[in-house]
PDB file of C-alpha atoms and ligand atoms in Angstrom:
ATOM      1  CA  MET A1081       0.000   0.000   0.000  1.00 97.00           C
ATOM      2  CA  LYS A1082       1.538   3.273  -1.163  1.00 98.00           C
ATOM      3  CA  ILE A1083       0.268   6.436   0.496  1.00 98.00           C
ATOM      4  CA  LEU A1084       1.370   9.891  -0.597  1.00 98.00           C
ATOM      5  CA  ALA A1085       1.324  12.435   2.235  1.00 98.00           C
ATOM      6  CA  ILE A1086       0.982  16.040   1.076  1.00 98.00           C
ATOM      7  CA  SER A1087       1.875  18.954   3.329  1.00 98.00           C
ATOM      8  CA  GLY A1088       0.093  22.236   2.710  1.00 98.00           C
ATOM      9  CA  SER A1089       2.839  24.177   4.454  1.00 98.00           C
ATOM     10  CA  ALA A1090       5.908  25.559   2.670  1.00 98.00           C
ATOM     11  CA  ARG A1091       7.484  26.442   6.020  1.00 98.00           C
ATOM     12  CA  LEU A1092      10.835  24.781   6.775  1.00 97.00           C
ATOM     13  CA  ASN A1093       9.932  23.936  10.390  1.00 98.00           C
ATOM     14  CA  SER A1094       6.304  23.165   9.605  1.00 98.00           C
ATOM     15  CA  THR A1095       4.421  21.169  12.225  1.00 98.00           C
ATOM     16  CA  ASN A1096       2.310  19.593   9.481  1.00 98.00           C
ATOM     17  CA  THR A1097       5.349  18.436   7.486  1.00 98.00           C
ATOM     18  CA  ALA A1098       7.121  17.212  10.639  1.00 98.00           C
ATOM     19  CA  MET A1099       3.985  15.309  11.643  1.00 98.00           C
ATOM     20  CA  LEU A1100       3.834  13.596   8.241  1.00 98.00           C
ATOM     21  CA  ARG A1101       7.531  12.671   8.455  1.00 98.00           C
ATOM     22  CA  ALA A1102       7.062  11.217  11.941  1.00 98.00           C
ATOM     23  CA  ILE A1103       4.016   9.281  10.748  1.00 98.00           C
ATOM     24  CA  ARG A1104       6.034   7.842   7.880  1.00 98.00           C
ATOM     25  CA  ALA A1105       8.551   6.537  10.436  1.00 98.00           C
ATOM     26  CA  ILE A1106       5.957   4.672  12.529  1.00 97.00           C
ATOM     27  CA  ALA A1107       3.660   3.429   9.752  1.00 97.00           C
ATOM     28  CA  PRO A1108       2.776  -0.284   9.814  1.00 96.00           C
ATOM     29  CA  SER A1109       5.218  -2.300   7.689  1.00 96.00           C
ATOM     30  CA  ASP A1110       2.699  -2.929   4.899  1.00 97.00           C
ATOM     31  CA  ILE A1111       1.991   0.815   4.472  1.00 98.00           C
ATOM     32  CA  GLU A1112       4.639   2.836   2.659  1.00 98.00           C
ATOM     33  CA  VAL A1113       4.234   6.567   3.234  1.00 98.00           C
ATOM     34  CA  SER A1114       6.070   9.032   1.004  1.00 98.00           C
ATOM     35  CA  ILE A1115       6.027  12.781   1.553  1.00 98.00           C
ATOM     36  CA  PHE A1116       5.370  15.608  -0.880  1.00 98.00           C
ATOM     37  CA  ASP A1117       6.504  18.848   0.760  1.00 97.00           C
ATOM     38  CA  GLY A1118       6.985  20.815  -2.453  1.00 97.00           C
ATOM     39  CA  VAL A1119       3.841  22.929  -2.823  1.00 98.00           C
ATOM     40  CA  GLY A1120       6.125  25.980  -2.655  1.00 97.00           C
ATOM     41  CA  ARG A1121       8.070  24.805  -5.704  1.00 97.00           C
ATOM     42  CA  LEU A1122       5.086  24.558  -8.047  1.00 98.00           C
ATOM     43  CA  PRO A1123       4.460  27.453 -10.454  1.00 98.00           C
ATOM     44  CA  VAL A1124       1.179  29.332 -10.304  1.00 98.00           C
ATOM     45  CA  PHE A1125      -1.525  27.356 -12.080  1.00 98.00           C
ATOM     46  CA  SER A1126      -2.732  28.470 -15.467  1.00 98.00           C
ATOM     47  CA  PRO A1127      -4.777  26.380 -17.929  1.00 97.00           C
ATOM     48  CA  ASP A1128      -2.438  27.798 -20.607  1.00 97.00           C
ATOM     49  CA  LEU A1129       0.390  25.697 -19.154  1.00 97.00           C
ATOM     50  CA  GLU A1130      -1.452  22.373 -19.240  1.00 96.00           C
ATOM     51  CA  GLY A1131      -0.840  19.660 -21.853  1.00 92.00           C
ATOM     52  CA  GLU A1132       2.395  19.973 -23.807  1.00 93.00           C
ATOM     53  CA  TRP A1133       3.487  23.045 -21.805  1.00 94.00           C
ATOM     54  CA  LEU A1134       3.170  21.353 -18.425  1.00 97.00           C
ATOM     55  CA  PRO A1135       6.069  22.484 -16.173  1.00 98.00           C
ATOM     56  CA  GLU A1136       8.418  19.681 -15.083  1.00 97.00           C
ATOM     57  CA  ALA A1137       7.774  20.217 -11.366  1.00 98.00           C
ATOM     58  CA  VAL A1138       4.048  19.778 -11.974  1.00 98.00           C
ATOM     59  CA  ARG A1139       4.593  16.654 -14.094  1.00 98.00           C
ATOM     60  CA  ASP A1140       6.669  15.143 -11.269  1.00 98.00           C
ATOM     61  CA  PHE A1141       3.944  16.024  -8.755  1.00 98.00           C
ATOM     62  CA  ILE A1142       1.249  14.398 -10.904  1.00 98.00           C
ATOM     63  CA  ASP A1143       3.462  11.312 -11.410  1.00 98.00           C
ATOM     64  CA  VAL A1144       3.866  10.664  -7.669  1.00 98.00           C
ATOM     65  CA  ILE A1145       0.115  11.017  -7.257  1.00 98.00           C
ATOM     66  CA  ALA A1146      -0.509   8.552 -10.095  1.00 97.00           C
ATOM     67  CA  GLN A1147       1.834   6.031  -8.431  1.00 97.00           C
ATOM     68  CA  SER A1148       0.052   6.214  -5.061  1.00 98.00           C
ATOM     69  CA  ASP A1149      -2.880   4.087  -3.883  1.00 98.00           C
ATOM     70  CA  GLY A1150      -4.187   7.008  -1.851  1.00 98.00           C
ATOM     71  CA  MET A1151      -3.311  10.435  -0.491  1.00 98.00           C
ATOM     72  CA  ILE A1152      -3.385  11.976   2.961  1.00 98.00           C
ATOM     73  CA  MET A1153      -3.165  15.745   3.373  1.00 98.00           C
ATOM     74  CA  ALA A1154      -2.230  17.998   6.300  1.00 98.00           C
ATOM     75  CA  SER A1155      -2.266  21.779   6.121  1.00 98.00           C
ATOM     76  CA  PRO A1156      -2.153  24.962   8.184  1.00 98.00           C
ATOM     77  CA  GLU A1157      -4.987  27.463   8.051  1.00 98.00           C
ATOM     78  CA  TYR A1158      -4.114  30.858   6.563  1.00 98.00           C
ATOM     79  CA  VAL A1159      -6.603  33.699   6.993  1.00 98.00           C
ATOM     80  CA  ARG A1160      -9.384  31.195   7.762  1.00 98.00           C
ATOM     81  CA  SER A1161      -8.782  29.395   4.497  1.00 98.00           C
ATOM     82  CA  ILE A1162      -6.631  26.912   2.508  1.00 98.00           C
ATOM     83  CA  PRO A1163      -3.065  28.258   2.031  1.00 98.00           C
ATOM     84  CA  GLY A1164      -2.547  29.559  -1.507  1.00 98.00           C
ATOM     85  CA  GLY A1165       0.268  27.089  -2.211  1.00 98.00           C
ATOM     86  CA  LEU A1166      -1.875  24.044  -1.437  1.00 98.00           C
ATOM     87  CA  LYS A1167      -4.880  25.357  -3.349  1.00 98.00           C
ATOM     88  CA  ASN A1168      -2.552  26.065  -6.291  1.00 98.00           C
ATOM     89  CA  ALA A1169      -1.236  22.483  -6.142  1.00 98.00           C
ATOM     90  CA  ILE A1170      -4.801  21.130  -6.133  1.00 98.00           C
ATOM     91  CA  ASP A1171      -5.772  23.357  -9.069  1.00 98.00           C
ATOM     92  CA  TRP A1172      -3.072  21.677 -11.180  1.00 98.00           C
ATOM     93  CA  LEU A1173      -4.847  18.322 -10.668  1.00 98.00           C
ATOM     94  CA  VAL A1174      -8.380  19.220 -11.559  1.00 96.00           C
ATOM     95  CA  SER A1175      -8.389  18.599 -15.308  1.00 94.00           C
ATOM     96  CA  GLY A1176      -6.352  15.354 -15.161  1.00 93.00           C
ATOM     97  CA  ASP A1177      -7.485  11.740 -14.642  1.00 94.00           C
ATOM     98  CA  GLU A1178      -5.174  10.966 -11.718  1.00 95.00           C
ATOM     99  CA  ILE A1179      -7.305  12.545  -9.003  1.00 96.00           C
ATOM    100  CA  VAL A1180     -10.845  11.587 -10.056  1.00 97.00           C
ATOM    101  CA  HIS A1181     -11.025   8.258  -8.168  1.00 97.00           C
ATOM    102  CA  LYS A1182      -8.102   8.801  -5.791  1.00 98.00           C
ATOM    103  CA  PRO A1183      -8.826   7.987  -2.132  1.00 98.00           C
ATOM    104  CA  ILE A1184      -7.967  11.026   0.026  1.00 98.00           C
ATOM    105  CA  ALA A1185      -8.164  11.593   3.779  1.00 98.00           C
ATOM    106  CA  LEU A1186      -7.244  14.539   5.983  1.00 98.00           C
ATOM    107  CA  LEU A1187      -5.175  14.845   9.107  1.00 98.00           C
ATOM    108  CA  HIS A1188      -4.355  17.985  11.018  1.00 98.00           C
ATOM    109  CA  ALA A1189      -1.569  19.231  13.285  1.00 98.00           C
ATOM    110  CA  SER A1190      -3.494  21.885  15.227  1.00 98.00           C
ATOM    111  CA  HIS A1191      -6.428  22.360  17.587  1.00 98.00           C
ATOM    112  CA  ARG A1192      -7.438  25.310  15.362  1.00 98.00           C
ATOM    113  CA  GLY A1193      -8.042  25.691  11.624  1.00 98.00           C
ATOM    114  CA  ASP A1194     -11.607  24.424  11.234  1.00 98.00           C
ATOM    115  CA  ASP A1195     -12.492  26.957   8.518  1.00 98.00           C
ATOM    116  CA  MET A1196      -9.581  25.694   6.419  1.00 98.00           C
ATOM    117  CA  LEU A1197     -10.646  22.090   7.072  1.00 98.00           C
ATOM    118  CA  ALA A1198     -14.205  22.866   5.973  1.00 98.00           C
ATOM    119  CA  GLY A1199     -12.911  24.467   2.761  1.00 98.00           C
ATOM    120  CA  LEU A1200     -10.553  21.604   2.055  1.00 98.00           C
ATOM    121  CA  ARG A1201     -13.342  19.063   2.583  1.00 98.00           C
ATOM    122  CA  THR A1202     -15.464  20.912   0.013  1.00 98.00           C
ATOM    123  CA  VAL A1203     -12.608  21.068  -2.496  1.00 98.00           C
ATOM    124  CA  LEU A1204     -11.486  17.461  -2.063  1.00 98.00           C
ATOM    125  CA  SER A1205     -14.980  16.016  -2.253  1.00 98.00           C
ATOM    126  CA  THR A1206     -15.366  17.951  -5.512  1.00 98.00           C
ATOM    127  CA  ILE A1207     -12.203  16.674  -7.193  1.00 97.00           C
ATOM    128  CA  THR A1208     -12.438  12.985  -6.197  1.00 98.00           C
ATOM    129  CA  ASP A1209     -15.376  10.648  -5.659  1.00 97.00           C
ATOM    130  CA  ARG A1210     -13.321   8.846  -3.001  1.00 98.00           C
ATOM    131  CA  PHE A1211     -12.813  11.513  -0.354  1.00 98.00           C
ATOM    132  CA  ALA A1212     -12.850   9.663   2.981  1.00 98.00           C
ATOM    133  CA  GLY A1213     -14.571  12.302   5.097  1.00 97.00           C
ATOM    134  CA  ASP A1214     -14.986   9.976   8.088  1.00 97.00           C
ATOM    135  CA  ILE A1215     -11.294   9.138   8.328  1.00 98.00           C
ATOM    136  CA  PHE A1216      -9.568  11.999  10.139  1.00 98.00           C
ATOM    137  CA  LEU A1217      -6.772  12.389  12.647  1.00 98.00           C
ATOM    138  CA  ARG A1218      -6.083  15.528  14.674  1.00 98.00           C
ATOM    139  CA  LEU A1219      -2.988  15.982  16.821  1.00 98.00           C
ATOM    140  CA  HIS A1220      -2.341  19.089  18.916  1.00 98.00           C
ATOM    141  CA  LEU A1221       1.097  20.102  17.671  1.00 98.00           C
ATOM    142  CA  MET A1222       0.763  23.822  16.906  1.00 98.00           C
ATOM    143  CA  LYS A1223       3.898  25.888  17.623  1.00 98.00           C
ATOM    144  CA  LEU A1224       6.059  22.825  18.336  1.00 98.00           C
ATOM    145  CA  GLU A1225       9.502  22.463  16.767  1.00 98.00           C
ATOM    146  CA  PRO A1226      10.042  19.407  14.499  1.00 98.00           C
ATOM    147  CA  ALA A1227      11.898  17.430  17.198  1.00 98.00           C
ATOM    148  CA  GLU A1228       9.019  18.042  19.622  1.00 98.00           C
ATOM    149  CA  VAL A1229       6.515  16.993  16.954  1.00 98.00           C
ATOM    150  CA  TRP A1230       8.383  13.704  16.466  1.00 98.00           C
ATOM    151  CA  LYS A1231       8.399  13.074  20.213  1.00 98.00           C
ATOM    152  CA  ALA A1232       4.664  13.756  20.473  1.00 98.00           C
ATOM    153  CA  VAL A1233       3.768  11.553  17.501  1.00 98.00           C
ATOM    154  CA  GLU A1234       5.899   8.713  18.806  1.00 97.00           C
ATOM    155  CA  ALA A1235       4.345   8.834  22.288  1.00 97.00           C
ATOM    156  CA  ALA A1236       2.383   5.641  22.940  1.00 95.00           C
ATOM    157  CA  GLU A1237      -1.132   7.112  22.784  1.00 95.00           C
ATOM    158  CA  ASN A1238      -0.549   9.036  19.550  1.00 97.00           C
ATOM    159  CA  ARG A1239       1.391   6.179  17.986  1.00 97.00           C
ATOM    160  CA  SER A1240      -1.619   3.876  18.295  1.00 97.00           C
ATOM    161  CA  ARG A1241      -3.962   6.596  16.981  1.00 98.00           C
ATOM    162  CA  VAL A1242      -1.673   7.136  13.973  1.00 98.00           C
ATOM    163  CA  GLN A1243      -1.496   3.430  13.240  1.00 97.00           C
ATOM    164  CA  ALA A1244      -5.277   3.007  13.538  1.00 98.00           C
ATOM    165  CA  TYR A1245      -5.736   5.983  11.199  1.00 98.00           C
ATOM    166  CA  LEU A1246      -3.354   4.581   8.589  1.00 98.00           C
ATOM    167  CA  GLN A1247      -4.923   1.127   8.825  1.00 98.00           C
ATOM    168  CA  ALA A1248      -8.433   2.568   8.399  1.00 98.00           C
ATOM    169  CA  PHE A1249      -7.311   4.571   5.382  1.00 98.00           C
ATOM    170  CA  SER A1250      -5.441   1.621   3.898  1.00 98.00           C
ATOM    171  CA  ALA A1251      -8.613  -0.505   4.195  1.00 98.00           C
ATOM    172  CA  TYR A1252     -10.571   2.325   2.549  1.00 98.00           C
ATOM    173  CA  CYS A1253      -8.074   2.456  -0.331  1.00 97.00           C
ATOM    174  CA  MET A1254      -8.461  -1.290  -0.857  1.00 96.00           C
ATOM    175  CA  ALA A1255     -12.260  -1.314  -0.653  1.00 94.00           C
ATOM    176  CA  ASP A1256     -14.350  -0.952  -3.772  1.00 67.00           C
ATOM    177  CA  ASN A1257     -17.197   0.747  -1.962  1.00 53.00           C
ATOM    178  CA  LYS A1258     -17.106   4.217  -0.497  1.00 50.00           C
ATOM    179  CA  ILE A1259     -17.458   4.415   3.274  1.00 47.00           C
ATOM    180  CA  ALA A1260     -17.541   8.212   3.493  1.00 48.00           C
TER     181      ALA A1260
HETATM  182  C1  LIG B 287      -0.204  34.206   7.230  1.00 79.94           C
HETATM  183  C2  LIG B 287      -0.774  33.333   8.315  1.00 79.94           C
HETATM  184  C3  LIG B 287      -2.145  33.309   8.527  1.00 79.94           C
HETATM  185  C4  LIG B 287      -2.682  32.501   9.515  1.00 79.94           C
HETATM  186  N1  LIG B 287      -4.038  32.468   9.667  1.00 79.94           N
HETATM  187  C5  LIG B 287      -4.572  31.648  10.614  1.00 79.94           C
HETATM  188  C6  LIG B 287      -5.996  31.579  10.780  1.00 79.94           C
HETATM  189  O1  LIG B 287      -6.755  32.218  10.080  1.00 79.94           O
HETATM  190  N2  LIG B 287      -6.475  30.731  11.725  1.00 79.94           N
HETATM  191  C7  LIG B 287      -5.648  29.966  12.519  1.00 79.94           C
HETATM  192  O2  LIG B 287      -6.138  29.185  13.343  1.00 79.94           O
HETATM  193  N3  LIG B 287      -4.293  30.015  12.373  1.00 79.94           N
HETATM  194  C8  LIG B 287      -3.757  30.834  11.444  1.00 79.94           C
HETATM  195  N4  LIG B 287      -2.403  30.875  11.275  1.00 79.94           N
HETATM  196  C9  LIG B 287      -1.566  29.993  12.105  1.00 79.94           C
HETATM  197  C10 LIG B 287      -1.210  28.680  11.367  1.00 79.94           C
HETATM  198  O3  LIG B 287      -2.337  28.057  10.786  1.00 79.94           O
HETATM  199  C11 LIG B 287      -0.604  27.722  12.397  1.00 79.94           C
HETATM  200  O4  LIG B 287       0.519  28.335  12.988  1.00 79.94           O
HETATM  201  C12 LIG B 287      -0.240  26.396  11.814  1.00 79.94           C
HETATM  202  O5  LIG B 287      -0.119  25.471  12.866  1.00 79.94           O
HETATM  203  C13 LIG B 287       1.056  26.447  11.024  1.00 79.94           C
HETATM  204  O6  LIG B 287       1.268  25.210  10.401  1.00 79.94           O
HETATM  205  P1  LIG B 287       2.743  24.763   9.968  1.00 79.94           P
HETATM  206  O7  LIG B 287       3.532  24.656  11.243  1.00 79.94           O
HETATM  207  O8  LIG B 287       2.542  23.428   9.335  1.00 79.94           O
HETATM  208  O9  LIG B 287       3.288  25.773   9.015  1.00 79.94           O
HETATM  209  C14 LIG B 287      -1.841  31.694  10.303  1.00 79.94           C
HETATM  210  C15 LIG B 287      -0.448  31.741  10.093  1.00 79.94           C
HETATM  211  C16 LIG B 287       0.080  32.534   9.108  1.00 79.94           C
HETATM  212  C17 LIG B 287       1.575  32.562   8.894  1.00 79.94           C
END
């Protein structure tokens, strides 16, 4: 099972990115998590650049999505909304085939950010018919440094929550029927 974990933060010491990296390290052995932390490297979306003009960074991004069995996504909230970089990354996917039936679930590294989560749920359930709205993990990691995030994720209680989350999403990816 190959899961692509996308961070919506372009920040070097991002709690969301650190959380995804820590989750990769404790994933069950049959679940391979890879990280995409490059939303800040994608050019601004324009339909004029699709098709034969597709920028290389975008092609690489679409390729890793195509190779995954499912995607998980974690993002900060900016001004009560989805950060521009993540929304831009999603916009690049909308006219392609790779996202249409891709299982996607959310996780979140903060006790805040519910407006962003609501917006992201609307967007993701629009671009794929396999958005797993019921599969969600929230860890309270806001303002922590990456080393502190790792420590918190690896703590026994969170470790079992992370593993249950990944197992639930893995089962969802394998199932033919939607559960969300
Ligand atoms: C420009 C900017 C706008 C923000 N707007 C909000 C907001 O509207 N609501 C909120 O709860 N947090 C807001 N925050 C705080 C971030 O969502 C929060 O610090 C988040 O945990 C950062 O995630 P990261 O560590 O992965 O970058 C904002 C932060 C920045 C830099």
